Short mmCIF file of C-alpha atoms in Angstrom, two decimals:
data_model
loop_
_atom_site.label_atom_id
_atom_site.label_comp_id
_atom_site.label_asym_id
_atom_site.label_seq_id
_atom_site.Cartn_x
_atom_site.Cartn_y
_atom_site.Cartn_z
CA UNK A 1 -5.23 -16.32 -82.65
CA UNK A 2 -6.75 -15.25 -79.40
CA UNK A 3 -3.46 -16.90 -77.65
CA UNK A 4 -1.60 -14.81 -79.94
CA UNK A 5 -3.78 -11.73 -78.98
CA UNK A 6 -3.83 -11.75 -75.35
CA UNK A 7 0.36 -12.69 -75.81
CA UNK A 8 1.06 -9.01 -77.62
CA UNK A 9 -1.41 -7.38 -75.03
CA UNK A 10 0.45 -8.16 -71.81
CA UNK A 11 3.86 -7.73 -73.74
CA UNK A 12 1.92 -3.61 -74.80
CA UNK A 13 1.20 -3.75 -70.56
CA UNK A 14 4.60 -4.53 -69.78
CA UNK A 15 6.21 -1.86 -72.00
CA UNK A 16 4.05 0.56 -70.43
CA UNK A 17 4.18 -0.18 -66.91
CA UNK A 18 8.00 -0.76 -66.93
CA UNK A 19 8.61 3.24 -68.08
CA UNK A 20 5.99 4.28 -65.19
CA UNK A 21 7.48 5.45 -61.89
CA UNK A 22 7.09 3.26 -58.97
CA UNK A 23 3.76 3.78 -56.67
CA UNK A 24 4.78 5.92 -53.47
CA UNK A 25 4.65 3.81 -50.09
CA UNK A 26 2.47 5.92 -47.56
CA UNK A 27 3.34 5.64 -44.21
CA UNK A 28 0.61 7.28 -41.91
CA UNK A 29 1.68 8.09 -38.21
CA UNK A 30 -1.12 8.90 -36.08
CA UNK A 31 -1.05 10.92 -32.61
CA UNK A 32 -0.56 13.71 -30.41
CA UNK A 33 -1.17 16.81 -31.59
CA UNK A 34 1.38 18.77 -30.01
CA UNK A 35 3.94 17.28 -32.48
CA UNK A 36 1.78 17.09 -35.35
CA UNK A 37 3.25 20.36 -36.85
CA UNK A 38 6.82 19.23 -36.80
CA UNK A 39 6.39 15.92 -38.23
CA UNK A 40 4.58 17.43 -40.58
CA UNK A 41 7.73 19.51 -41.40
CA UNK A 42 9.90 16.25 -40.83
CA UNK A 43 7.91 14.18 -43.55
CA UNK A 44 8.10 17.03 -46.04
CA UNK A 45 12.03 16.99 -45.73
CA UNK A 46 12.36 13.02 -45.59
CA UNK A 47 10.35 12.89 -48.80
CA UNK A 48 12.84 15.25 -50.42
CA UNK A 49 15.69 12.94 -49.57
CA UNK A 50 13.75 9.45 -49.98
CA UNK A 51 12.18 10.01 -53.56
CA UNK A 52 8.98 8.06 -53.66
CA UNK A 53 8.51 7.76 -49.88
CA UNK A 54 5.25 9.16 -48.88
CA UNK A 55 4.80 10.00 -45.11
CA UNK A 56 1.01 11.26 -43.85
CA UNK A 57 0.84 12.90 -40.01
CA UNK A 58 -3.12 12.89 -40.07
CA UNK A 59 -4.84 15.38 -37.75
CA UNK A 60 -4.90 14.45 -33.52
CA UNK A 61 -6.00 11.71 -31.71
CA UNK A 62 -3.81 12.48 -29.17
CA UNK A 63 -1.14 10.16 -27.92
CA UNK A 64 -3.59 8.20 -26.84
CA UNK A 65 -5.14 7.88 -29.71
CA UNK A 66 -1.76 7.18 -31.70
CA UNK A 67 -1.23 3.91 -29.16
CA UNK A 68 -4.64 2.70 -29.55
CA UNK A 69 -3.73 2.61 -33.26
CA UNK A 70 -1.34 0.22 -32.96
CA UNK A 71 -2.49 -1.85 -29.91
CA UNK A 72 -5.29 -2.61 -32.95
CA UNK A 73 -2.60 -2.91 -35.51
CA UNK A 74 -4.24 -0.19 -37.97
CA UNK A 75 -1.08 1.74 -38.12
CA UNK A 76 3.24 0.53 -37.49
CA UNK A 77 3.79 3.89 -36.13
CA UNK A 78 2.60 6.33 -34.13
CA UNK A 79 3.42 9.90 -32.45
CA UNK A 80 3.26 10.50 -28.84
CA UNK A 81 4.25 13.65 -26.41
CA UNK A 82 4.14 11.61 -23.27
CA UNK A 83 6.21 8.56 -21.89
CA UNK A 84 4.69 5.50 -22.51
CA UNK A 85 2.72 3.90 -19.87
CA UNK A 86 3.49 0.89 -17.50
CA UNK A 87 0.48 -1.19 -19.60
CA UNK A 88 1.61 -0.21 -22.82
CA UNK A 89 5.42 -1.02 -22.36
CA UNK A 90 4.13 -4.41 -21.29
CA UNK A 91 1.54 -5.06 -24.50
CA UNK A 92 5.22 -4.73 -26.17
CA UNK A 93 5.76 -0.97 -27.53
CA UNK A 94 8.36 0.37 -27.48
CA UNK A 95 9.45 4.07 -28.12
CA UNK A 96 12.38 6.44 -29.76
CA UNK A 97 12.83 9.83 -28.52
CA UNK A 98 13.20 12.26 -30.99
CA UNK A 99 13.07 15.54 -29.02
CA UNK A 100 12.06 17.68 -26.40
CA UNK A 101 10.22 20.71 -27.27
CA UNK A 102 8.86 23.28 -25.21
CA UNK A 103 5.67 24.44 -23.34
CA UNK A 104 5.18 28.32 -24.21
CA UNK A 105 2.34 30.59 -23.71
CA UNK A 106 1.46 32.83 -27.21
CA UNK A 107 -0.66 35.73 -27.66
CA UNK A 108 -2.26 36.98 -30.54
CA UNK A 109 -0.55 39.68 -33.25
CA UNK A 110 -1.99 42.89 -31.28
CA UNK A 111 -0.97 42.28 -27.91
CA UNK A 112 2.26 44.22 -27.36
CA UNK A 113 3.47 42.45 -23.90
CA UNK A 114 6.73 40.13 -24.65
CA UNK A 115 7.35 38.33 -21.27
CA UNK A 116 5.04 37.41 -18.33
CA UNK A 117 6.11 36.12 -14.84
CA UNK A 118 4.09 32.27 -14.24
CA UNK A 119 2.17 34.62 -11.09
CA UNK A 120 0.92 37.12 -13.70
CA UNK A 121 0.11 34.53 -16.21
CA UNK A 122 -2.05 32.60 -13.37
CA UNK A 123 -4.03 35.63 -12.78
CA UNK A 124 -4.27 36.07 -16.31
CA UNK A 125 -6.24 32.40 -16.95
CA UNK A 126 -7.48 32.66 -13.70
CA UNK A 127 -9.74 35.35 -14.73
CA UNK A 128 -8.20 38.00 -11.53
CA UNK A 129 -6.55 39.81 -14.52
CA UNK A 130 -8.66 40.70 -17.69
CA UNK A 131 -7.40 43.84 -19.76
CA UNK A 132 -3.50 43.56 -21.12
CA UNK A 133 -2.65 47.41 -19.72
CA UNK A 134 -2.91 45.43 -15.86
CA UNK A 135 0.08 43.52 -17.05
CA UNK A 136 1.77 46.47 -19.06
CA UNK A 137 0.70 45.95 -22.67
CA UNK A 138 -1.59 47.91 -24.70
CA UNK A 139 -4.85 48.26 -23.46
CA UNK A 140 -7.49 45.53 -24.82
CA UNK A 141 -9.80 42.76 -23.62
CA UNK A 142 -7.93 39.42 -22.62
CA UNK A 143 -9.38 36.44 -24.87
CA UNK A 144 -8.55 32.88 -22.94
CA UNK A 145 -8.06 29.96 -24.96
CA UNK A 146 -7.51 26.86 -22.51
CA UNK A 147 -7.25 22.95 -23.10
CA UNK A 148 -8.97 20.43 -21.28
CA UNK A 149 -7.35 18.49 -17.85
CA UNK A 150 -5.00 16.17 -18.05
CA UNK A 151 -3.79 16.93 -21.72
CA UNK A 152 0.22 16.72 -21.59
CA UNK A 153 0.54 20.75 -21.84
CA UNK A 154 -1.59 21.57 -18.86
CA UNK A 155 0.27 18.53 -17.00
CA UNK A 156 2.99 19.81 -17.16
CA UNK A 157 2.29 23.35 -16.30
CA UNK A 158 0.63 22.36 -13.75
CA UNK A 159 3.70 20.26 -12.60
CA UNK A 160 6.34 22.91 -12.76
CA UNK A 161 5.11 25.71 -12.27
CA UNK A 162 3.76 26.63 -8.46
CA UNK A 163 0.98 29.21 -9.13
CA UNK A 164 -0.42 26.68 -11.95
CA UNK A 165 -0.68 23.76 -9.67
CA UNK A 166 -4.21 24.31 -8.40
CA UNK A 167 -4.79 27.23 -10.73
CA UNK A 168 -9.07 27.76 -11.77
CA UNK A 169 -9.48 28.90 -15.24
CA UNK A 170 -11.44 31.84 -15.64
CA UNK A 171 -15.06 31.13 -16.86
CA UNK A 172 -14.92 33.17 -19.32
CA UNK A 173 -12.12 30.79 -21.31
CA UNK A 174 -12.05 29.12 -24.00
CA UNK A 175 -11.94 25.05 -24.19
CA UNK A 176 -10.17 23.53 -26.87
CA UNK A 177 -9.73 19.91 -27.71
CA UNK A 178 -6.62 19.97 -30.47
CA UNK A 179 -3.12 21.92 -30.50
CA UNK A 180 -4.14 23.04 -33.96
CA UNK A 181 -7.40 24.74 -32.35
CA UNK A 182 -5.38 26.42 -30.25
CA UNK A 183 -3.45 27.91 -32.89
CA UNK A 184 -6.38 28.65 -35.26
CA UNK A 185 -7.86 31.38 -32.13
CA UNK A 186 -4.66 32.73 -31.10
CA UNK A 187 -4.40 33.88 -34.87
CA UNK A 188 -7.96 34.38 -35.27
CA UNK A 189 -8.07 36.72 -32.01
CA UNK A 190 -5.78 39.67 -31.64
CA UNK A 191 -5.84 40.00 -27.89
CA UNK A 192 -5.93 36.27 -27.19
CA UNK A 193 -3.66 33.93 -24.59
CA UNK A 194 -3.11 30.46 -24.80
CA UNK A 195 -0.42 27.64 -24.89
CA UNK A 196 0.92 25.76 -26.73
CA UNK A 197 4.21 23.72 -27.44
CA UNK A 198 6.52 26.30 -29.21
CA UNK A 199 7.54 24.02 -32.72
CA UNK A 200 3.33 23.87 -32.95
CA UNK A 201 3.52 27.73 -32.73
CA UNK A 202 6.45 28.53 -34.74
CA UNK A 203 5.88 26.19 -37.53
CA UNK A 204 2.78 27.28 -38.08
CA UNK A 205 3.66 30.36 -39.31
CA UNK A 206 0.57 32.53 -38.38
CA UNK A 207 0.52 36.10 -36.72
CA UNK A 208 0.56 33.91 -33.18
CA UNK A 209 3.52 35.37 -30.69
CA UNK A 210 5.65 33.43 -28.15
CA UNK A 211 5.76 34.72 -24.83
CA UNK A 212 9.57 34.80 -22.67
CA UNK A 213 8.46 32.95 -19.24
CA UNK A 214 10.18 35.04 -16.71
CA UNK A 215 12.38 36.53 -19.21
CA UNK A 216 13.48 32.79 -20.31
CA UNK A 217 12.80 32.23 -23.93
CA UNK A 218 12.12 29.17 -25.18
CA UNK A 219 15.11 28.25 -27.49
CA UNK A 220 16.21 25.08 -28.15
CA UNK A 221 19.48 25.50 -26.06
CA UNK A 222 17.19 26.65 -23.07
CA UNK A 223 15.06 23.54 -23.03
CA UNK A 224 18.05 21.42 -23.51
CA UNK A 225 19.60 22.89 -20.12
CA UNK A 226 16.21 23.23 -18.67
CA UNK A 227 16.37 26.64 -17.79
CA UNK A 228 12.91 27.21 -19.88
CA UNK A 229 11.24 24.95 -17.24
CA UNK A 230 8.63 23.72 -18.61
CA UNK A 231 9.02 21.44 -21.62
CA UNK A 232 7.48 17.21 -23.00
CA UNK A 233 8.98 14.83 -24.92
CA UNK A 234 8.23 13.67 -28.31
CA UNK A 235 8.37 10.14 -29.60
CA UNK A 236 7.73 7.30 -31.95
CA UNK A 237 6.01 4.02 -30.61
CA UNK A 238 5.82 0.90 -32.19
CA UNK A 239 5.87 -2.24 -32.17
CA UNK A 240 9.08 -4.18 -33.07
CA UNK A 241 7.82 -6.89 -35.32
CA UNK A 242 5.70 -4.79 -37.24
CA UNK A 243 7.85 -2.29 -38.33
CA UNK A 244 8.56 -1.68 -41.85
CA UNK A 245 10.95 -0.21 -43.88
CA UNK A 246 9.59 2.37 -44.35
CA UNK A 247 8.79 3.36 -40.78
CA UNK A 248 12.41 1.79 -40.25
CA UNK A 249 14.10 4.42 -42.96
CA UNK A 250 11.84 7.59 -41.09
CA UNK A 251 13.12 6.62 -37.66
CA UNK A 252 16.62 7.10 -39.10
CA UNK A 253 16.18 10.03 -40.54
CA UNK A 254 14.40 11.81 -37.48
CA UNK A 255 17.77 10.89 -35.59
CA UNK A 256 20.02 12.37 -38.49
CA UNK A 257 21.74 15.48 -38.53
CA UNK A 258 19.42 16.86 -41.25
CA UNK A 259 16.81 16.73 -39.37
CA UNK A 260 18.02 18.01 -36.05
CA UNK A 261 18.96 20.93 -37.58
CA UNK A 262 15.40 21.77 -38.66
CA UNK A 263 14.10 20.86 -35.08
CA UNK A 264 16.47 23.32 -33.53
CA UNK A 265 15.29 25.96 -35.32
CA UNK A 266 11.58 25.52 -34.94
CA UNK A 267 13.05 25.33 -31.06
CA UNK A 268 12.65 21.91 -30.37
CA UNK A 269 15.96 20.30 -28.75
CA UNK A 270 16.27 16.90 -30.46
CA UNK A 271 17.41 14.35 -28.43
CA UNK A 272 20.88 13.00 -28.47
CA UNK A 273 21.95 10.38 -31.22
CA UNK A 274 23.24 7.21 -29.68
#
């Protein structure tokens, strides 16, 4: 009787279980920060088209942080905005470029300037400059918002352009540790200046402007040609053995036409599909 019992039971399971949808498969790609808002935008559209898919971009750890993840094998993927380093390539990662996006300085909503030369933005930071009517905007205080040295923004403003290469920032800025700091005080104050890269900017969708550099903006063509001149790399690391299918399948798709399209017009030039 109990045989019989315990027989109709998992038969009852079965019936149930079978007209359930499938559990979603999470994949969680940790990392830099400066890419974290289009892979956030990425994952929403690769769910659409892979029903059941489930892909998590957690807050930064910074590239860094993203490689560490996998040297310890807690994740099979993992964002970056640098090249990976001589050590890493030889613990066996390996990388896909997905696109180049670019470095941009934004304001906040009330300051009226739209383009800065690189000499007036260094004596912006560098404190020589600190109401918005020296520059030609509106009158009102200047609010710096900076990130910490050697993060892969400041790098590379520091590597291209001249008056940022030994540049001071003012005392009275603002240290940041995260790209989505950044973003939260350039919205939160009206007369700030920061950087950022210009998907984190755009897809964030706050009151936060984009400065022209020299009258270059920072489109997607632009950074392609590298006439914007300052600009990083995004990319996925992992390691070859221990990639899934999943993390296989969202590879793909950051490579496909689709998605492309959506990088261009958050201003990020994806990188060419081989």
């Amino acid at each position: 009787m109990r045989k019989r019992l315990v027989h109709i039971m998992v038969t009852l399971l079965g019936l149930v279980t079978a007209g359930m949808p499938a559990a979603a498969t999470e994949l969680v790609i940790p990392g830099s920060g400066d890419c974290e808002f289009i892979l956030n935008r990425l994952a929403a559209e690769f769910e659409k088209a892979q029903p059941g898919r489930r892909v998590q971009v957690p807050p930064s750890t910074g590239s860094t942080g993203g490689v560490n993840a996998l040297l310890q094998n807690e994740a099979v993927l993992a964002r970056v905005a640098r090249p990976l380093k001589a050590e890493e390539s030889g613990a066996g990662l390996k990388s896909v470029v997905f696109g180049r996006d670019a470095v941009v300085f934004a304001v906040g909503e009330k300051v009226s300037v739209k383009s800065l030369t690189a000499a007036q933005l260094a004596d912006l930071f560098g404190g020589r400059v600190s109401n918005w009517r020296e520059v030609g905007g509106e009158p009102g205080p200047v609010r710096l918002v900076v990130r910490e040295e050697g993060e892969t923004s400041i790098v590379q403003l520091r590597a291209r352009l001249e008056p940022f290469r030994t540049l001071k920032m003012g005392e009275n800025a603002k240290m940041v540790a995260k790209t989505g700091e950044m973003i939260e005080l350039l919205t939160r104050y009206k007369t700030s200046l920061g950087w950022a890269t210009n998907s984190s900017v755009l897809a964030a969708g706050t009151a936060a402007r984009v400065l022209a550099l020299d009258g270059i903006s920072a489109t997607a063509a632009d950074v392609a040609s590298g006439k914007y001149p300052v600009a990083t790399e995004y990319a996925l690391v992992f390691r070859e053995e221990r990639l899934t299918a999943e993390a296989r399948e969202f590879i793909a798709f950051v490579r496909s036409a689709a998605a492309q399209d959506l990088m261009r017009k958050l201003g990020v030039s994806p990188a060419q599909r081989s």
